[in-house]
Short mmCIF file of C-alpha atoms in Angstrom, two decimals:
data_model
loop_
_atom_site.label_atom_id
_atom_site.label_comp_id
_atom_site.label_asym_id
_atom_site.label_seq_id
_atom_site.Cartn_x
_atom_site.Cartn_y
_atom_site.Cartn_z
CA UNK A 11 -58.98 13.63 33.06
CA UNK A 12 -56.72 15.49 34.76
CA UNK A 13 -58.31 19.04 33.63
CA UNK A 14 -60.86 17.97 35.07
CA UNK A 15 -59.59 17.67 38.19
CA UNK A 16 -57.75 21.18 38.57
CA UNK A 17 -60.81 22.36 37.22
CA UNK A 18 -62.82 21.29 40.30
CA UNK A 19 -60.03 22.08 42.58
CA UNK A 20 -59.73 25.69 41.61
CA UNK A 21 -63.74 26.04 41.87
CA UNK A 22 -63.72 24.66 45.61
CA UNK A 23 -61.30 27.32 46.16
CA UNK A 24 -63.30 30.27 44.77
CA UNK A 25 -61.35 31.02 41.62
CA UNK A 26 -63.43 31.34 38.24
CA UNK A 27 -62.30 29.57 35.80
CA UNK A 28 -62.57 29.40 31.95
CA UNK A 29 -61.89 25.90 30.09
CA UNK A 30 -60.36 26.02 26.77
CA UNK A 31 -60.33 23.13 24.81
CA UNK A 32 -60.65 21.80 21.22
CA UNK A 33 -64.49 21.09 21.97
CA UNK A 34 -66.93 22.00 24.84
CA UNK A 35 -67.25 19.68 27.93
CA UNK A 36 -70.59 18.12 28.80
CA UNK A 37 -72.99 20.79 30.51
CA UNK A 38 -72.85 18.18 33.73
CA UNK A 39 -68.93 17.29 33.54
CA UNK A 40 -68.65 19.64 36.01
CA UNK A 41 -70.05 20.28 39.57
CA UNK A 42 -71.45 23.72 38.28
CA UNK A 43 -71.48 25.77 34.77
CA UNK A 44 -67.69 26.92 33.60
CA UNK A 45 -67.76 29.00 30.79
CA UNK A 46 -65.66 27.86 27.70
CA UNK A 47 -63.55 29.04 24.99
CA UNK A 48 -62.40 27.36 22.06
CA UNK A 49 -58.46 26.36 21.96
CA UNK A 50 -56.56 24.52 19.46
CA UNK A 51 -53.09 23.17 19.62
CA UNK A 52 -52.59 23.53 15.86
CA UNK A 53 -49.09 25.96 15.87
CA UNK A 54 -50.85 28.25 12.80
CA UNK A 55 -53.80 28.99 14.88
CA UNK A 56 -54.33 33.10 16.01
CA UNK A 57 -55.85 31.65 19.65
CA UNK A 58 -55.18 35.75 21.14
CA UNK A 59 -58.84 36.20 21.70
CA UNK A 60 -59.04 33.01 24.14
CA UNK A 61 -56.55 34.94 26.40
CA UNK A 62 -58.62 38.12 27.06
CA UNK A 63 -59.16 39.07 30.61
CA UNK A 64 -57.31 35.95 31.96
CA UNK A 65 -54.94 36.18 34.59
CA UNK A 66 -53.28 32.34 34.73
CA UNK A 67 -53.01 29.57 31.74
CA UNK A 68 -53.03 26.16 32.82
CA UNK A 69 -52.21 23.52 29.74
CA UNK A 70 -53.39 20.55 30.58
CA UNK A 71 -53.87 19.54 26.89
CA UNK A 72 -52.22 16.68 24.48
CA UNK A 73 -53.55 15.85 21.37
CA UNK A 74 -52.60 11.99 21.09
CA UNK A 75 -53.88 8.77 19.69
CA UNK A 76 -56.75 7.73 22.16
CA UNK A 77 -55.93 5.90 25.55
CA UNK A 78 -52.31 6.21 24.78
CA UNK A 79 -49.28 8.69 26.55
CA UNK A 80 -46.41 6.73 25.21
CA UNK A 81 -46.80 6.23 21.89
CA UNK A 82 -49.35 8.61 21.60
CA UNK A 83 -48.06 9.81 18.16
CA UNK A 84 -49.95 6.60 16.27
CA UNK A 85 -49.11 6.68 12.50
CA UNK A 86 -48.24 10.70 12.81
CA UNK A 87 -45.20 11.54 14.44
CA UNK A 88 -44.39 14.66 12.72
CA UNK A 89 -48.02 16.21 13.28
CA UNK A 90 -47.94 14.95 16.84
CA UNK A 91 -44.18 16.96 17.99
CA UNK A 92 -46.21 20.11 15.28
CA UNK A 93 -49.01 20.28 17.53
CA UNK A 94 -48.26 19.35 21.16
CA UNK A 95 -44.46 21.30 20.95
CA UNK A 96 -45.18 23.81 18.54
CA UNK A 97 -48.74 24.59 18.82
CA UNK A 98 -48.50 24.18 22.94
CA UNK A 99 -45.27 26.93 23.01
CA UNK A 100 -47.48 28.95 20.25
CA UNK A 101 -50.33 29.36 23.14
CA UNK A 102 -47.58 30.33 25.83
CA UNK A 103 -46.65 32.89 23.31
CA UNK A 104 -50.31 34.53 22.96
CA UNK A 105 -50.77 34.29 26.82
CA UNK A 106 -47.88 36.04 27.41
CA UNK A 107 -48.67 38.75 25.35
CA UNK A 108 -52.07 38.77 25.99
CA UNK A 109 -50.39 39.92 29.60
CA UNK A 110 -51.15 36.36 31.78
CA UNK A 111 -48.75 36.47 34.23
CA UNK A 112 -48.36 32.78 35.15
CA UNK A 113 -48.25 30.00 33.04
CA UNK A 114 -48.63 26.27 34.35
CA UNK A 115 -47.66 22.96 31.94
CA UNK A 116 -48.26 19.67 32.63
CA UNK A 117 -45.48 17.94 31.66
CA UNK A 118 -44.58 14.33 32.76
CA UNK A 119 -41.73 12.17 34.84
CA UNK A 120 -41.71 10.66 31.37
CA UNK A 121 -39.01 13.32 30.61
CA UNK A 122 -36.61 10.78 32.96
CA UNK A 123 -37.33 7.43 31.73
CA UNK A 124 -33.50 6.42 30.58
CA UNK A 125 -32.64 7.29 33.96
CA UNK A 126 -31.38 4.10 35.25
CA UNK A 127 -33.33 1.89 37.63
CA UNK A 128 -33.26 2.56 41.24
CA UNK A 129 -32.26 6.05 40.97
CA UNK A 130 -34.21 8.61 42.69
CA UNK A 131 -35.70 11.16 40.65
CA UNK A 132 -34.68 15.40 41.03
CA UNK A 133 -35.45 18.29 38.70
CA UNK A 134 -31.83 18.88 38.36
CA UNK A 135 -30.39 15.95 37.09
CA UNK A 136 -30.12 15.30 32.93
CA UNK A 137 -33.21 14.25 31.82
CA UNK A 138 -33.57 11.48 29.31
CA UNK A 139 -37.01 10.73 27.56
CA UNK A 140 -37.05 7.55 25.90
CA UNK A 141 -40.44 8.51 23.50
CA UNK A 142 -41.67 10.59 21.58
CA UNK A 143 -43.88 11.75 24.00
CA UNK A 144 -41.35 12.30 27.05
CA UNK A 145 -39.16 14.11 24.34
CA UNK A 146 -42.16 16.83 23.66
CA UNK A 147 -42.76 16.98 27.01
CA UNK A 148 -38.72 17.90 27.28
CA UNK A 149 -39.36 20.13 24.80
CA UNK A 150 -42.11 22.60 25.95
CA UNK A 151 -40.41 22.71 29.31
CA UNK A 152 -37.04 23.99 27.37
CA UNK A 153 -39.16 26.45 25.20
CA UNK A 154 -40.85 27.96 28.66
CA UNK A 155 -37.31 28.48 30.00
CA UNK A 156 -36.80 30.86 27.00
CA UNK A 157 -40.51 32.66 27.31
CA UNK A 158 -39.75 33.14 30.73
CA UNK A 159 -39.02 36.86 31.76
CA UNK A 160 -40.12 39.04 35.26
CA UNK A 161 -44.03 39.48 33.89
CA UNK A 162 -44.67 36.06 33.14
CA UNK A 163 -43.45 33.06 34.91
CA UNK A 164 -44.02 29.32 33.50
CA UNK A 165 -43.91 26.71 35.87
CA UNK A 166 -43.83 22.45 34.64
CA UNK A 167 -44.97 20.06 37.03
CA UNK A 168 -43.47 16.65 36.01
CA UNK A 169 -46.57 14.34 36.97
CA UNK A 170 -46.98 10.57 38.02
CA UNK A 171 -49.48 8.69 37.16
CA UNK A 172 -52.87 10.40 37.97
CA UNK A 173 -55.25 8.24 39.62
CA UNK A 174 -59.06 9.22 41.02
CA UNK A 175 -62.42 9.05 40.74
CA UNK A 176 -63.62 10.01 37.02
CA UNK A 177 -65.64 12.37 35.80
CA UNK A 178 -69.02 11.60 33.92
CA UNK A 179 -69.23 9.38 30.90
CA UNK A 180 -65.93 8.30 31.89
CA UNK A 181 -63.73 5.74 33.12
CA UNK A 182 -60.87 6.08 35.55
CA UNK A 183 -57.64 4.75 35.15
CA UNK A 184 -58.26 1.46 37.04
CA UNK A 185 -61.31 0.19 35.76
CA UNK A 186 -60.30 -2.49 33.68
CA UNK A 187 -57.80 -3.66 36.38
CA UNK A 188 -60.24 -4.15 38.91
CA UNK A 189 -62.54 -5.94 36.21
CA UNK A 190 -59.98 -8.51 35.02
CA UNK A 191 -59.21 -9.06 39.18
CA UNK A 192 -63.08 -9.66 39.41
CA UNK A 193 -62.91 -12.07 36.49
CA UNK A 194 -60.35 -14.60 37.62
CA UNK A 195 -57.64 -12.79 35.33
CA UNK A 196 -53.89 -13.17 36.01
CA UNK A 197 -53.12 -10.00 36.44
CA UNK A 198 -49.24 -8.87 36.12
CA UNK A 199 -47.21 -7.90 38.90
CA UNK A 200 -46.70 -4.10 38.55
CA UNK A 201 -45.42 -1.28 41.15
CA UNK A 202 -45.01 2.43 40.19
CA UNK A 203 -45.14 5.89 41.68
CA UNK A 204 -48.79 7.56 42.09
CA UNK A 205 -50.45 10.98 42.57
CA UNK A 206 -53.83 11.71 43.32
CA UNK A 207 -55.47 14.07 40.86
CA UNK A 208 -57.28 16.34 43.42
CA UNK A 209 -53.11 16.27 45.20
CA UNK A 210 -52.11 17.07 41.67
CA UNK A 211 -54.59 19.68 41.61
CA UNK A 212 -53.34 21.37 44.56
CA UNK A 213 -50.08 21.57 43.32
CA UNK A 214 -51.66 24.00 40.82
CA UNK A 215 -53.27 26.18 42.95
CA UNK A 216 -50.13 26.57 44.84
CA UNK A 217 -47.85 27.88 42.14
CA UNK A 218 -50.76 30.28 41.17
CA UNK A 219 -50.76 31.98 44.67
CA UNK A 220 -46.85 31.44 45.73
CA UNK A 221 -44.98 34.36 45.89
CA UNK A 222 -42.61 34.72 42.44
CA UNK A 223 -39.61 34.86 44.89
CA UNK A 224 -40.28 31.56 46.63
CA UNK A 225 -41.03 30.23 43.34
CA UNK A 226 -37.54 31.57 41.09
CA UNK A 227 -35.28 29.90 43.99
CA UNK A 228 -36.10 27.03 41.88
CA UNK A 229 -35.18 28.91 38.68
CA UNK A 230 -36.94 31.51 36.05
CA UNK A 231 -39.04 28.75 34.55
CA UNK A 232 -39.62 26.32 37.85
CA UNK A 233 -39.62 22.35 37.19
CA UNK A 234 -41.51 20.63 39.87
CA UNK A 235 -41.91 16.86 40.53
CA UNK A 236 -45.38 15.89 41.58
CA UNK A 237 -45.82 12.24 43.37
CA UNK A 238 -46.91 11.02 46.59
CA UNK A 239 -46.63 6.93 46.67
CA UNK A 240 -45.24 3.99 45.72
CA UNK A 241 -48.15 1.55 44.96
CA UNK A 242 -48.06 -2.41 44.10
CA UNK A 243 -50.63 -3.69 42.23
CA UNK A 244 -50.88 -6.37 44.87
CA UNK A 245 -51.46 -3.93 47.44
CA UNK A 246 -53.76 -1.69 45.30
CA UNK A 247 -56.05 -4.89 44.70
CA UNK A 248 -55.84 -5.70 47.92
CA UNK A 249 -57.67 -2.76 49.27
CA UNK A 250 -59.98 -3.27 46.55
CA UNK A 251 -60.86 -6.53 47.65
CA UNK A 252 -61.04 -5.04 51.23
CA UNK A 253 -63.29 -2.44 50.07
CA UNK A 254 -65.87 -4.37 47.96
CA UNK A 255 -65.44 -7.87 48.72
CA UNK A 256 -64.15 -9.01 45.41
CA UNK A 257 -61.59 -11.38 45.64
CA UNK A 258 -59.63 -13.10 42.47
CA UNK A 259 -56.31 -13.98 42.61
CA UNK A 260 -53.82 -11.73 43.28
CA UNK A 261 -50.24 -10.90 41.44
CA UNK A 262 -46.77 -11.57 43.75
CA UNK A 263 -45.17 -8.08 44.70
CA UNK A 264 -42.74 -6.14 42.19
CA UNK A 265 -39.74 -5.16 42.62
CA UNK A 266 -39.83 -1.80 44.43
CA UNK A 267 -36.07 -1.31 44.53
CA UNK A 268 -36.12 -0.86 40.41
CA UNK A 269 -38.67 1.93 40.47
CA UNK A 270 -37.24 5.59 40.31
CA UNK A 271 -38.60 7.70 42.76
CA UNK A 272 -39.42 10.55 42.49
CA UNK A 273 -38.06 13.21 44.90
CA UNK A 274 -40.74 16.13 45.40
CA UNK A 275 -38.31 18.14 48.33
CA UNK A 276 -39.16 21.28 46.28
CA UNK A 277 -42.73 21.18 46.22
CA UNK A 278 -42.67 19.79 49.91
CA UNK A 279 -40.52 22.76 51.42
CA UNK A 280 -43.25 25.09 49.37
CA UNK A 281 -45.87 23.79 51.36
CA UNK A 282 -47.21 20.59 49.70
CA UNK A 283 -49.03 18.08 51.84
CA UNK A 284 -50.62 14.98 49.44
CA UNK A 285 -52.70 12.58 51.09
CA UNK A 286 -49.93 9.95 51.82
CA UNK A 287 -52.26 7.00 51.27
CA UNK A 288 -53.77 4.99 48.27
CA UNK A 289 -57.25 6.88 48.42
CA UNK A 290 -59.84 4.76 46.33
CA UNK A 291 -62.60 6.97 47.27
CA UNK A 292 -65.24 7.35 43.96
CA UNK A 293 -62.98 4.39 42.48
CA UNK A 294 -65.17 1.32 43.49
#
């Protein structure tokens, strides 16, 4: 989903870009033809060839159990920390040699969710995953501060939740939501911190074109926090509602002071401006 995204993004903006992947996209899951290479995350895999005449590597990738982050690992937690620490470090490896100057990972604000409640969110603090999959996550972004050196610089963007419209044959994130709310379901009170994919997007574009000397203020291997709002399921309903006349009933309003915010000064004083607003556009 979010691949997809960037991969749109970068197109608007007149870059060309290769995807890499596992297996091929759809010839019409993108606006227009992107050429493709295949890309495992298995760690014994020789992937050099993929990084021929590329000049940035953007991992988007996670091999998981379908439809799940958290607990992504299913029955196979050993083969899940093989492939998406060892086999995701093993393509930084061959990119860097291959010459690619920057690197980008998508990593997650699950890398801070032992923090405790109510406290806001910086890339400096002590992380504390809580799964298996905010551990790996941990763990690429400490392997990148290793690979890091003056001709290649890796930078992880520690994502909210991705919301947007999806791309075709799938779903986005809120589908179901909005179904049970159409149905007359009692939907649970909820509030959490969002991100636009195309704002998410963005944020990739700009650590591809900022200068490496704005970037290393922030360290050899930058860690970047990438969120824009705080959204209530009551209010995110709401402007469903608004928008297509469904009503159903809705859920009372969560708790916003127990929701870790995340700060995103560093990506703000580089320039970032996300949309500010729930943007349901494609969604409905």
């Amino acid at each position: 989903m979010v691949g997809r995204f960037i991969v749109e993004h970068l197109l608007e903006h007149g870059y060309t870009v290769v995807a890499a992947g596992r297996t091929p996209p759809d010839p019409d899951f993108f606006s227009r033809p992107v050429a493709f290479r295949p890309l495992s995350l298995e760690p014994g895999a020789d992937e050099r060839a993929a990084f021929s005449g590329i000049d940035a590597f953007v991992h988007a990738a996670f091999a998981h159990v379908p439809g799940r982050y958290r607990g992504g690992e299913g029955g196979d937690p050993e083969g899940f920390v093989r492939r998406n620490v060892a086999g995701s470090l093993a393509r930084f490896a061959e990119a860097k040699a291959a010459g690619v100057a920057r690197a980008v990972f998508l990593s997650s604000r699950a890398v801070y969710d032992g923090i405790a409640p109510g406290t806001v969110l910086t890339e400096d603090m002590t992380v504390a995953p809580t799964s298996l999959y905010g551990q790996i996550k941990r763990d690429v972004e400490t392997g990148l501060a290793f690979m890091a050196s003056d001709s290649f610089l890796p930078v992880s963007l520690r994502a909210t939740g991705v919301h947007g419209p999806a791309g075709p044959g799938q779903t986005h994130k809120w589908a179901e939501l909005f179904a049970a709310f159409a149905r007359g379901d009692v939907v649970t009170p909820r509030v959490a911190t969002e991100v636009h994919g195309d704002d998410l997007a963005s944020v990739v574009r700009l650590v591809l074109t900022e200068s490496v000397n704005q970037l290393a203020v922030f360290g050899p291997a930058p860690v970047l926090n990438v969120s824009d709002i705080l959204l209530d399921h009551h209010d995110l309903l709401a402007a469903f509602s608004t928008l297509t006349g469904v009503t159903g009933p809705m859920p009372g309003r969560s708790d916003a002071s127990a929701v870790n915010a995340m700060d995103c000064a560093r990506l703000v004083a580089l320039g970032w401006r996300p949309r500010g607003r729930l943007d349901l556009t494609g969604m409905t």
